[in-house]
Amino acid sequence: MLKKTPLNAVHKQARARMVDFGGWEMPVQYRGVIEEHLAVRNAAGLFDVSHMGEIKVSGPGALAFIQELATNDASTLENGQVQYSALCYPHGGVVDDVTLYRFDAEHYLFCVNASNTDKDFTWMEEVLADGDFPGVALHNVSDDFAQLALQGPAAEAILARITDTALTAIGYYRFYEGLVAGVPTIISRTGYTGEDGFELYFAADAAEEVWNALMEAGADDGLMPVGLGARDTLRLEMKYALYGHELSTEITPLEAGLGWITKLDKPSFVGREALLKLKEAGVPRRLVGFAMTEPGIPRADYPVFADGRQVGVVTSGTMSPSLRHGIGLALVETACAAIGTPLQIGIRARQVGAKVEKTPFVKK
Amino acid sequence: MEFPEDLKFTEEHEWVLVEHGMATVGITDFAQDALGDVVFVELPEVGTVLETGKSFGVVESVKAVSDVYAPVSGEVIEINEELPDTPELVNTSPYEDGWMLKIKLADNAELDDLMDADAYQAFVEEEG
C-alpha cells in the first residue's frame, strides 16, 4: 500500500501522472517535465514535498547530540537558521543528507529524505543510546507536517500576497515562523532547484488550503504545479546530490563533493575517523559534472571511460531542459576529475563523447 | 487519444501504415503520451534488416529510455532524418511528422498478426 500525502486528491484532480517514489504515491508530472522545469527557472513552481520526513530533537543535550550525529558544525547556528548536513556511519558512508533547523538552543528539527525517514530515526536512536547525551528527546513528527516548496524568481512576490511576514528580511538558509493564508507556517528560504524560493512547513490538515491559496496567488505570474520529474532535472542542473544516486552507504561525503559540510576539525562525530583516514590517504574518486559533446543522454549506472578504460560510473543523468543537451553527474577516479577532461559515456553499445564541466551547469 | 482507422497496431504500441509493399512505422499517440516529452530518438541505419519483435531503436523521454520494436520484418529503406534534431515531433505528431522508418515488407502475412484500430483501442483501454 503506497503512502499518500495530504494533497494526493488535489494532484489526481489536476490530472498529474502518479508514480511510486520510495513507497509514496507522488506526482511525477502534471503538464510535462520540460514545461514545468522552465516555469521554475523563468517564473515559479509549486511542489508537494510532504513526503519528506521531519524529526524533532529537543532538550538541554540537543546540540551535543547533534554535533556527534551530523558532519556539519551545528554550534555555529543561530536561532532561525538552517544548515545542510549529513549523517554518516562509522565507516564514512552516508546514512542521509539532511537540513537542520535551529529554533532555539534546545529545539531543533531535521528535514530528511522521505524514503530514509524510518532508517534515520532508528539510526538517531542508536547514536543517542550509544553515547552519553542526557536530556535529549527524539520525535518523528513526519506525519504532522505537510511541506510545500515554492521556487522560482517570482516566488517571493507570490508568497508576499498571502503572508504578512516580511519576506525580504528572511535571508538564504534562514527561516521565520509566520502565517501563510492564515495557517501557522515555518517559512524557510531554502530549496532544491537553484532558484530563489521557500520551503513551507505547516499542519498536514491545512495542506489543501495553503496549496490552493498559493496557486491562486501565483496564477497571474505563471505559477505551475511541478512534479518530481522536474524536481530531478532542476537539482541536476545545480549538481545537488540525491540520496541513492550521489550519496549512499557506499559513498562518503568527501567523494560526493560535500567536504564543505564535513567538519573534520570538530572533536568528534560519527564517521570522523574513517573520513580523516580517507582524506589523508587521498580521496580515490570524485563526483564530477559532465556534459555530452555528442548526441546522447547519460543515465544512472552507465559506465564512464577515459582513454578506453573504465574510470567511473554515472550517478544521475538527463537531458537538461535549460541547456537542451545531455548532462550528468559521475563518480570518477580523481585523476579524471579536472574540468575539461574528455570522457566517454557507455550508452548502450557505444562510447559517446563528453567532458567534465564546471558546475552548477546553469549559472544563477 | 487518436486511433486512426487506416493503421495497424502492436501490443508494444507501435503503428504501421502499409502502402505498396512498404510499411511506415512509428509509436502511437498512447505511447507518446505515456512517455512524456521525447528528447532523443535513436534509429537504425538504412539497409538494416529488422526482425519482428526485436528492438530496432530507442525513444528517450526526460525521465526514461524505452525500446522500440519492429512490428514486421524487412529491410529499412528510409528513416525520418528530422527526428535526431526535432524528437518532439513524436509528441506533437505521432502518426504523421513523427514517423520513424519505412520498411520493405518481407512477408505480407505478418500483417495479419497486428491489431486494427478498434482492437488496439480496446487493448489500450484494458491496459490503462
Coordinates of C-alpha atoms in Angstrom, one line a residue:
Chain A
M1 CA 0.0 0.0 0.0
L2 CA 1.6 3.3 -1.1
K3 CA 1.7 6.1 1.3
K4 CA -0.2 9.3 0.3
T5 CA 0.5 13.0 1.1
P6 CA -2.5 15.1 2.2
L7 CA -2.5 16.5 -1.4
N8 CA -3.0 13.2 -3.2
A9 CA -6.5 14.0 -4.3
V10 CA -5.5 17.5 -5.5
H11 CA -2.8 16.0 -7.7
K12 CA -5.2 13.5 -9.2
Q13 CA -7.7 16.2 -9.8
A14 CA -5.0 18.2 -11.6
R15 CA -4.5 15.1 -13.8
A16 CA -1.0 14.5 -12.6
R17 CA 0.8 11.3 -13.5
M18 CA 1.3 9.5 -10.2
V19 CA 4.3 7.2 -9.6
D20 CA 5.7 5.1 -6.7
F21 CA 8.6 7.1 -5.3
G22 CA 10.2 5.3 -2.4
G23 CA 6.9 3.9 -1.2
W24 CA 5.0 7.2 -1.8
E25 CA 2.4 7.8 -4.5
M26 CA 3.7 11.1 -5.9
P27 CA 3.1 13.3 -8.9
V28 CA 5.9 12.9 -11.4
Q29 CA 4.5 15.4 -13.8
Y30 CA 1.4 17.5 -14.4
R31 CA 1.7 19.1 -17.9
G32 CA 5.2 18.0 -18.9
V33 CA 8.7 17.9 -17.3
I34 CA 10.2 20.4 -19.6
E35 CA 7.4 22.9 -19.3
E36 CA 7.4 22.6 -15.5
H37 CA 11.2 22.9 -15.3
L38 CA 11.2 26.1 -17.4
A39 CA 8.3 27.5 -15.3
V40 CA 10.5 27.2 -12.2
R41 CA 13.5 28.8 -14.0
N42 CA 11.5 31.7 -15.5
A43 CA 8.5 32.2 -13.2
A44 CA 7.6 29.9 -10.3
G45 CA 6.6 26.4 -9.5
L46 CA 4.8 24.7 -6.6
F47 CA 6.0 21.3 -5.3
D48 CA 4.3 19.0 -2.9
V49 CA 7.2 17.6 -0.8
S50 CA 5.1 16.4 2.1
H51 CA 6.7 13.0 1.7
M52 CA 9.9 14.5 3.3
G53 CA 10.4 13.4 6.9
E54 CA 10.7 15.7 9.9
I55 CA 12.5 14.6 13.1
K56 CA 12.5 16.8 16.2
V57 CA 15.5 16.9 18.6
S58 CA 14.9 18.7 21.9
G59 CA 16.2 19.1 25.4
P60 CA 19.3 20.5 27.1
G61 CA 21.6 18.0 25.4
A62 CA 20.3 18.5 21.9
L63 CA 23.3 20.4 20.5
A64 CA 25.9 18.0 21.9
F65 CA 23.9 15.1 20.4
I66 CA 23.6 16.7 17.0
Q67 CA 27.3 17.5 17.0
E68 CA 28.0 13.8 17.4
L69 CA 25.3 12.7 14.9
A70 CA 25.9 15.0 12.0
T71 CA 29.0 16.0 9.9
N72 CA 28.5 19.8 9.8
D73 CA 29.1 22.1 12.8
A74 CA 25.8 22.9 14.3
S75 CA 27.3 25.1 17.0
T76 CA 27.6 27.9 14.5
L77 CA 23.8 28.0 14.0
E78 CA 21.8 30.9 15.3
N79 CA 18.1 30.7 16.1
G80 CA 16.1 30.9 12.8
Q81 CA 19.0 29.4 10.8
V82 CA 19.1 26.3 8.6
Q83 CA 22.1 24.2 7.8
Y84 CA 22.8 21.5 5.2
S85 CA 24.4 18.5 6.8
A86 CA 25.0 14.7 6.5
L87 CA 24.7 11.7 8.8
C88 CA 27.4 9.2 8.4
Y89 CA 28.0 5.6 9.5
P90 CA 31.3 4.9 11.4
H91 CA 32.9 3.7 8.1
G92 CA 32.2 7.1 6.5
G93 CA 29.3 6.0 4.2
V94 CA 26.2 8.3 4.3
V95 CA 23.0 7.5 6.2
D96 CA 21.3 10.5 4.7
D97 CA 21.8 14.1 3.7
V98 CA 19.6 16.5 5.7
T99 CA 18.7 20.1 6.6
L100 CA 18.8 21.1 10.2
Y101 CA 16.6 23.9 11.6
R102 CA 17.5 25.6 14.9
F103 CA 14.6 27.2 16.8
D104 CA 16.5 27.7 20.0
A105 CA 19.3 26.1 22.0
E106 CA 17.0 23.2 23.0
H107 CA 14.8 22.8 19.9
Y108 CA 16.0 21.6 16.5
L109 CA 14.3 20.0 13.5
F110 CA 15.8 17.7 10.9
C111 CA 14.2 17.5 7.5
V112 CA 15.2 14.2 6.0
N113 CA 14.7 12.3 2.7
A114 CA 11.3 10.6 2.6
S115 CA 12.4 7.0 2.0
N116 CA 15.1 7.3 4.7
T117 CA 12.9 8.6 7.4
D118 CA 12.4 5.4 9.4
K119 CA 16.1 4.4 8.9
D120 CA 17.3 7.8 10.0
F121 CA 15.1 7.8 13.1
T122 CA 16.3 4.3 14.1
W123 CA 19.9 5.5 13.5
M124 CA 19.4 8.6 15.6
E125 CA 18.0 6.4 18.4
E126 CA 21.1 4.2 18.2
V127 CA 23.6 7.0 18.3
L128 CA 21.7 8.5 21.2
A129 CA 21.7 5.2 23.1
D130 CA 25.4 4.6 22.4
G131 CA 26.6 8.0 23.7
D132 CA 26.2 10.0 26.9
F133 CA 23.6 12.6 26.0
P134 CA 21.4 13.2 29.0
G135 CA 18.2 15.2 28.4
V136 CA 17.6 14.6 24.7
A137 CA 14.2 13.7 23.2
L138 CA 13.7 12.4 19.6
H139 CA 10.3 12.6 17.9
N140 CA 9.4 11.5 14.4
V141 CA 6.9 14.2 13.5
S142 CA 6.8 13.5 9.8
D143 CA 3.0 12.7 9.7
D144 CA 2.2 16.0 11.4
F145 CA 3.6 18.2 8.6
A146 CA 2.7 19.0 5.1
Q147 CA 5.6 20.6 3.2
L148 CA 5.4 22.7 0.0
A149 CA 8.3 24.2 -2.0
L150 CA 7.6 27.4 -3.8
Q151 CA 10.5 28.0 -6.1
G152 CA 11.4 30.5 -8.9
P153 CA 12.2 34.1 -9.5
A154 CA 8.5 35.1 -8.8
A155 CA 8.3 33.0 -5.5
E156 CA 8.8 35.9 -3.1
A157 CA 6.2 38.1 -4.9
I158 CA 3.6 35.3 -4.9
L159 CA 4.1 34.4 -1.2
A160 CA 4.0 38.0 -0.2
R161 CA 0.4 38.2 -1.3
I162 CA -0.8 35.7 1.3
T163 CA 1.5 36.4 4.3
D164 CA 2.2 39.4 6.5
T165 CA 5.7 38.1 7.2
A166 CA 8.4 40.5 5.9
L167 CA 9.9 38.0 3.4
T168 CA 12.7 40.3 2.4
A169 CA 14.1 40.0 5.9
I170 CA 14.5 36.3 5.6
G171 CA 17.9 35.6 4.2
Y172 CA 19.1 32.5 2.4
Y173 CA 19.0 29.4 4.7
R174 CA 17.1 31.4 7.3
F175 CA 13.5 30.8 8.4
Y176 CA 10.7 32.5 10.2
E177 CA 7.5 31.3 11.9
G178 CA 4.6 33.2 10.5
L179 CA 1.2 32.8 8.9
V180 CA 0.6 31.8 5.3
A181 CA -3.0 32.0 4.2
G182 CA -3.8 32.3 7.9
V183 CA -2.0 29.0 8.7
P184 CA 0.9 28.9 11.1
T185 CA 3.9 28.0 8.9
I186 CA 7.7 27.6 9.1
I187 CA 8.8 29.9 6.2
S188 CA 12.2 28.8 5.1
R189 CA 14.3 30.4 2.4
T190 CA 15.7 27.1 1.1
G191 CA 15.1 24.8 -1.9
Y192 CA 16.4 22.2 -4.2
T193 CA 16.2 24.0 -7.6
G194 CA 18.9 26.7 -7.6
E195 CA 16.2 29.3 -7.7
D196 CA 15.2 31.8 -5.0
G197 CA 12.2 30.4 -3.1
F198 CA 10.8 29.0 0.0
E199 CA 10.0 25.7 1.7
L200 CA 6.9 25.9 3.8
Y201 CA 6.1 23.5 6.7
F202 CA 2.7 23.5 8.3
A203 CA 0.0 21.2 9.8
A204 CA -0.9 18.4 7.4
D205 CA -4.6 19.1 7.6
A206 CA -4.1 22.6 6.2
A207 CA -2.4 21.3 3.0
E208 CA -5.2 21.9 0.5
E209 CA -6.0 25.3 1.9
V210 CA -2.4 26.5 1.6
W211 CA -1.9 24.8 -1.8
N212 CA -5.0 26.5 -3.3
A213 CA -4.1 29.9 -1.8
L214 CA -0.7 29.7 -3.4
M215 CA -1.9 28.6 -6.8
E216 CA -4.4 31.4 -6.8
A217 CA -1.9 34.0 -5.6
G218 CA 0.5 32.9 -8.4
A219 CA -2.0 32.5 -11.3
D220 CA -1.0 35.8 -12.9
D221 CA 2.7 35.1 -12.6
G222 CA 2.6 31.7 -14.4
L223 CA 2.9 29.6 -11.2
M224 CA 2.6 25.9 -12.1
P225 CA 2.4 22.8 -10.1
V226 CA 5.7 20.9 -10.6
G227 CA 6.2 17.1 -10.2
L228 CA 9.2 15.0 -9.2
G229 CA 10.4 14.8 -12.8
A230 CA 11.3 18.5 -13.0
R231 CA 12.4 18.4 -9.3
D232 CA 15.1 16.0 -10.5
T233 CA 16.2 17.9 -13.6
L234 CA 16.3 21.2 -11.7
R235 CA 18.5 19.7 -8.9
L236 CA 20.7 18.0 -11.5
E237 CA 21.4 21.3 -13.3
M238 CA 22.7 22.6 -10.0
K239 CA 24.7 19.4 -9.1
Y240 CA 22.7 18.9 -5.9
A241 CA 23.1 15.4 -4.6
L242 CA 20.2 13.0 -4.5
Y243 CA 20.4 10.2 -1.9
G244 CA 20.6 6.8 -3.5
H245 CA 22.5 8.3 -6.5
E246 CA 25.3 10.7 -5.5
L247 CA 25.1 9.6 -1.8
S248 CA 24.7 6.2 -0.3
T249 CA 26.1 3.9 2.4
E250 CA 28.9 3.1 -0.1
I251 CA 29.7 6.8 -1.0
T252 CA 31.3 9.2 1.5
P253 CA 30.6 12.9 1.6
L254 CA 34.2 13.6 0.7
E255 CA 33.8 11.7 -2.6
A256 CA 30.4 13.4 -3.3
G257 CA 31.9 16.9 -3.1
L258 CA 30.4 17.6 0.3
G259 CA 33.7 18.3 2.1
W260 CA 32.3 21.7 2.8
I261 CA 29.7 20.2 5.2
T262 CA 32.1 17.7 6.7
K263 CA 33.9 19.5 9.5
L264 CA 36.8 17.2 10.3
D265 CA 38.1 19.8 12.7
K266 CA 35.2 19.1 15.0
P267 CA 36.5 17.0 18.0
S268 CA 34.1 14.1 17.3
F269 CA 31.3 12.9 15.1
V270 CA 30.2 9.5 13.8
G271 CA 32.4 8.7 10.8
R272 CA 35.1 11.2 11.5
E273 CA 38.0 8.8 11.9
A274 CA 37.2 6.9 8.7
L275 CA 36.8 10.2 6.8
L276 CA 40.1 11.6 8.2
K277 CA 41.9 8.5 7.1
L278 CA 40.3 8.7 3.7
K279 CA 41.4 12.3 3.4
E280 CA 45.0 11.6 4.5
A281 CA 45.3 8.7 2.1
G282 CA 43.8 10.7 -0.8
V283 CA 40.2 10.5 -1.9
P284 CA 40.2 8.0 -4.7
R285 CA 37.2 9.1 -6.6
R286 CA 35.3 12.4 -7.0
L287 CA 31.8 13.4 -8.1
V288 CA 32.0 15.5 -11.3
G289 CA 29.5 17.1 -13.5
F290 CA 29.9 16.4 -17.2
A291 CA 28.2 17.5 -20.4
M292 CA 27.8 15.4 -23.5
T293 CA 29.8 16.7 -26.5
E294 CA 28.0 14.3 -28.9
P295 CA 24.3 13.4 -29.1
G296 CA 23.1 11.1 -26.3
I297 CA 21.6 11.2 -22.9
P298 CA 23.5 9.8 -19.9
R299 CA 21.6 7.7 -17.3
A300 CA 22.4 6.4 -13.9
D301 CA 24.7 3.4 -13.9
Y302 CA 26.1 3.9 -17.4
P303 CA 29.9 3.3 -17.4
V304 CA 32.3 6.2 -17.8
F305 CA 35.5 5.7 -19.8
A306 CA 38.7 7.7 -20.4
D307 CA 41.3 6.6 -22.9
G308 CA 39.5 3.4 -23.4
R309 CA 39.5 2.4 -19.8
Q310 CA 36.5 2.5 -17.4
V311 CA 37.2 5.2 -14.8
G312 CA 33.8 5.5 -13.1
V313 CA 30.1 5.4 -13.3
V314 CA 27.2 7.8 -14.0
T315 CA 25.2 8.5 -10.8
S316 CA 22.5 10.7 -12.5
G317 CA 21.9 11.9 -16.0
T318 CA 19.3 13.7 -18.1
M319 CA 18.6 15.9 -21.0
S320 CA 19.0 19.4 -19.5
P321 CA 15.8 21.3 -20.2
S322 CA 17.6 24.6 -19.8
L323 CA 20.7 23.7 -21.9
R324 CA 19.0 21.3 -24.3
H325 CA 21.8 18.7 -24.2
G326 CA 22.7 15.7 -22.1
I327 CA 24.3 16.4 -18.7
G328 CA 25.1 14.1 -15.8
L329 CA 27.0 13.5 -12.6
A330 CA 29.5 10.7 -12.2
L331 CA 31.9 9.3 -9.7
V332 CA 35.2 9.1 -11.4
E333 CA 38.9 8.4 -10.5
T334 CA 40.3 11.6 -9.0
A335 CA 42.9 11.8 -11.9
C336 CA 39.9 12.3 -14.3
A337 CA 38.1 14.9 -12.3
A338 CA 39.7 18.1 -13.6
I339 CA 37.4 20.4 -15.6
G340 CA 37.7 19.9 -19.3
T341 CA 38.8 16.2 -19.0
P342 CA 37.5 14.3 -22.0
L343 CA 35.3 11.3 -21.1
Q344 CA 33.2 8.8 -23.0
I345 CA 29.9 7.6 -21.6
G346 CA 28.9 4.0 -22.4
I347 CA 25.4 4.4 -23.9
R348 CA 24.1 1.0 -25.0
A349 CA 26.8 -0.5 -27.3
R350 CA 28.6 2.8 -28.0
Q351 CA 31.0 5.1 -26.3
V352 CA 29.7 8.7 -26.6
G353 CA 31.8 11.8 -26.1
A354 CA 31.5 14.0 -23.0
K355 CA 33.7 16.3 -20.9
V356 CA 34.0 17.3 -17.3
E357 CA 32.1 20.6 -16.9
K358 CA 32.1 23.4 -14.4
T359 CA 29.1 23.2 -12.1
P360 CA 26.4 24.3 -11.5
F361 CA 25.6 23.7 -15.1
V362 CA 23.2 26.6 -15.1
K363 CA 24.6 29.8 -13.7
K364 CA 22.3 31.6 -11.3
Chain B
M1 CA -6.4 9.9 -27.9
E2 CA -6.4 9.1 -31.6
F3 CA -6.7 5.7 -33.2
P4 CA -6.5 6.2 -37.0
E5 CA -8.6 3.6 -38.9
D6 CA -6.0 3.1 -41.7
L7 CA -3.3 1.9 -39.4
K8 CA -2.3 -1.5 -37.8
F9 CA -1.0 -1.7 -34.2
T10 CA 1.2 -3.8 -31.9
E11 CA 0.9 -4.6 -28.2
E12 CA 4.2 -2.6 -27.8
H13 CA 2.4 0.5 -29.0
E14 CA 3.9 0.8 -32.5
W15 CA 1.8 1.6 -35.5
V16 CA 2.2 0.5 -39.1
L17 CA 0.9 2.1 -42.3
V18 CA 1.1 -0.3 -45.3
E19 CA 1.3 1.2 -48.8
H20 CA 2.6 -0.6 -52.0
G21 CA 4.5 -3.3 -50.1
M22 CA 6.1 -0.7 -47.8
A23 CA 5.4 -0.3 -44.1
T24 CA 5.8 3.1 -42.4
V25 CA 6.4 2.7 -38.6
G26 CA 6.1 4.9 -35.6
I27 CA 4.8 4.9 -32.0
T28 CA 1.2 5.6 -31.1
D29 CA -0.5 8.6 -29.5
F30 CA -0.9 6.5 -26.4
A31 CA 2.8 5.6 -26.3
Q32 CA 4.0 9.2 -26.7
D33 CA 1.5 10.4 -24.0
A34 CA 2.8 7.8 -21.6
L35 CA 6.4 8.6 -22.3
G36 CA 6.1 12.4 -21.9
D37 CA 8.5 14.8 -23.5
V38 CA 10.5 12.9 -26.1
V39 CA 14.1 14.3 -26.1
F40 CA 16.1 11.7 -28.1
V41 CA 15.4 9.1 -30.8
E42 CA 17.9 6.6 -32.0
L43 CA 17.1 4.8 -35.2
P44 CA 18.9 2.0 -37.2
E45 CA 20.7 2.8 -40.4
V46 CA 19.1 2.4 -43.8
G47 CA 19.8 -1.1 -45.1
T48 CA 19.5 -2.7 -41.6
V49 CA 17.3 -5.8 -41.8
L50 CA 14.7 -5.9 -39.0
E51 CA 13.2 -9.0 -37.4
T52 CA 9.7 -8.9 -36.0
G53 CA 9.5 -8.2 -32.3
K54 CA 13.2 -7.3 -32.0
S55 CA 14.2 -3.8 -30.7
F56 CA 15.3 -1.5 -33.6
G57 CA 15.9 1.7 -31.7
V58 CA 15.1 3.7 -28.6
V59 CA 13.0 6.6 -27.7
E60 CA 14.1 8.6 -24.6
S61 CA 11.9 11.0 -22.6
V62 CA 13.4 13.3 -20.0
K63 CA 13.0 10.5 -17.4
A64 CA 13.3 7.2 -19.2
V65 CA 14.7 5.1 -22.0
S66 CA 12.2 2.9 -24.0
D67 CA 13.0 0.4 -26.7
V68 CA 11.0 0.4 -29.9
Y69 CA 10.2 -3.0 -31.5
A70 CA 9.9 -4.0 -35.2
P71 CA 6.2 -4.7 -35.9
V72 CA 7.1 -6.5 -39.1
S73 CA 10.3 -7.9 -40.6
G74 CA 12.1 -6.4 -43.6
E75 CA 14.8 -4.0 -44.7
V76 CA 14.9 -0.4 -43.6
I77 CA 14.7 1.7 -46.7
E78 CA 14.3 5.1 -45.2
I79 CA 14.5 6.8 -41.8
N80 CA 13.0 10.0 -40.6
E81 CA 16.0 12.4 -40.7
E82 CA 14.1 15.1 -38.8
L83 CA 13.9 13.1 -35.6
P84 CA 17.5 13.5 -34.3
D85 CA 17.1 17.3 -34.3
T86 CA 13.4 17.5 -33.5
P87 CA 12.5 14.5 -31.4
E88 CA 9.4 16.4 -30.1
L89 CA 7.7 15.5 -33.4
V90 CA 7.0 12.2 -31.8
N91 CA 4.8 14.0 -29.2
T92 CA 3.3 16.6 -31.5
S93 CA 2.5 14.4 -34.5
P94 CA 2.9 10.7 -33.6
Y95 CA 1.1 9.4 -36.7
E96 CA 2.5 11.8 -39.3
D97 CA 5.6 14.0 -38.9
G98 CA 6.8 11.8 -36.0
W99 CA 7.1 8.6 -38.2
M100 CA 10.3 6.7 -37.6
L101 CA 11.2 4.4 -40.5
K102 CA 10.0 2.7 -43.7
I103 CA 10.5 -1.0 -44.1
K104 CA 10.3 -3.1 -47.3
L105 CA 7.9 -5.8 -46.2
A106 CA 9.5 -9.3 -46.2
D107 CA 6.3 -11.2 -45.5
N108 CA 2.8 -9.7 -46.0
A109 CA 1.3 -12.5 -43.8
E110 CA 2.8 -10.9 -40.8
L111 CA 0.3 -8.0 -41.1
D112 CA -2.4 -10.5 -40.0
D113 CA -0.8 -10.6 -36.5
L114 CA -1.3 -6.9 -36.0
M115 CA -4.4 -5.3 -34.4
D116 CA -6.7 -2.9 -36.2
A117 CA -7.7 0.4 -34.7
D118 CA -10.7 -1.0 -32.8
A119 CA -8.8 -3.9 -31.3
Y120 CA -5.9 -1.6 -30.3
Q121 CA -8.2 0.9 -28.7
A122 CA -9.8 -1.9 -26.7
F123 CA -6.3 -3.2 -25.8
V124 CA -5.2 0.2 -24.5
E125 CA -8.4 0.7 -22.5
E126 CA -7.9 -2.6 -20.9
E127 CA -4.2 -1.8 -20.1
G128 CA -4.8 1.8 -18.9

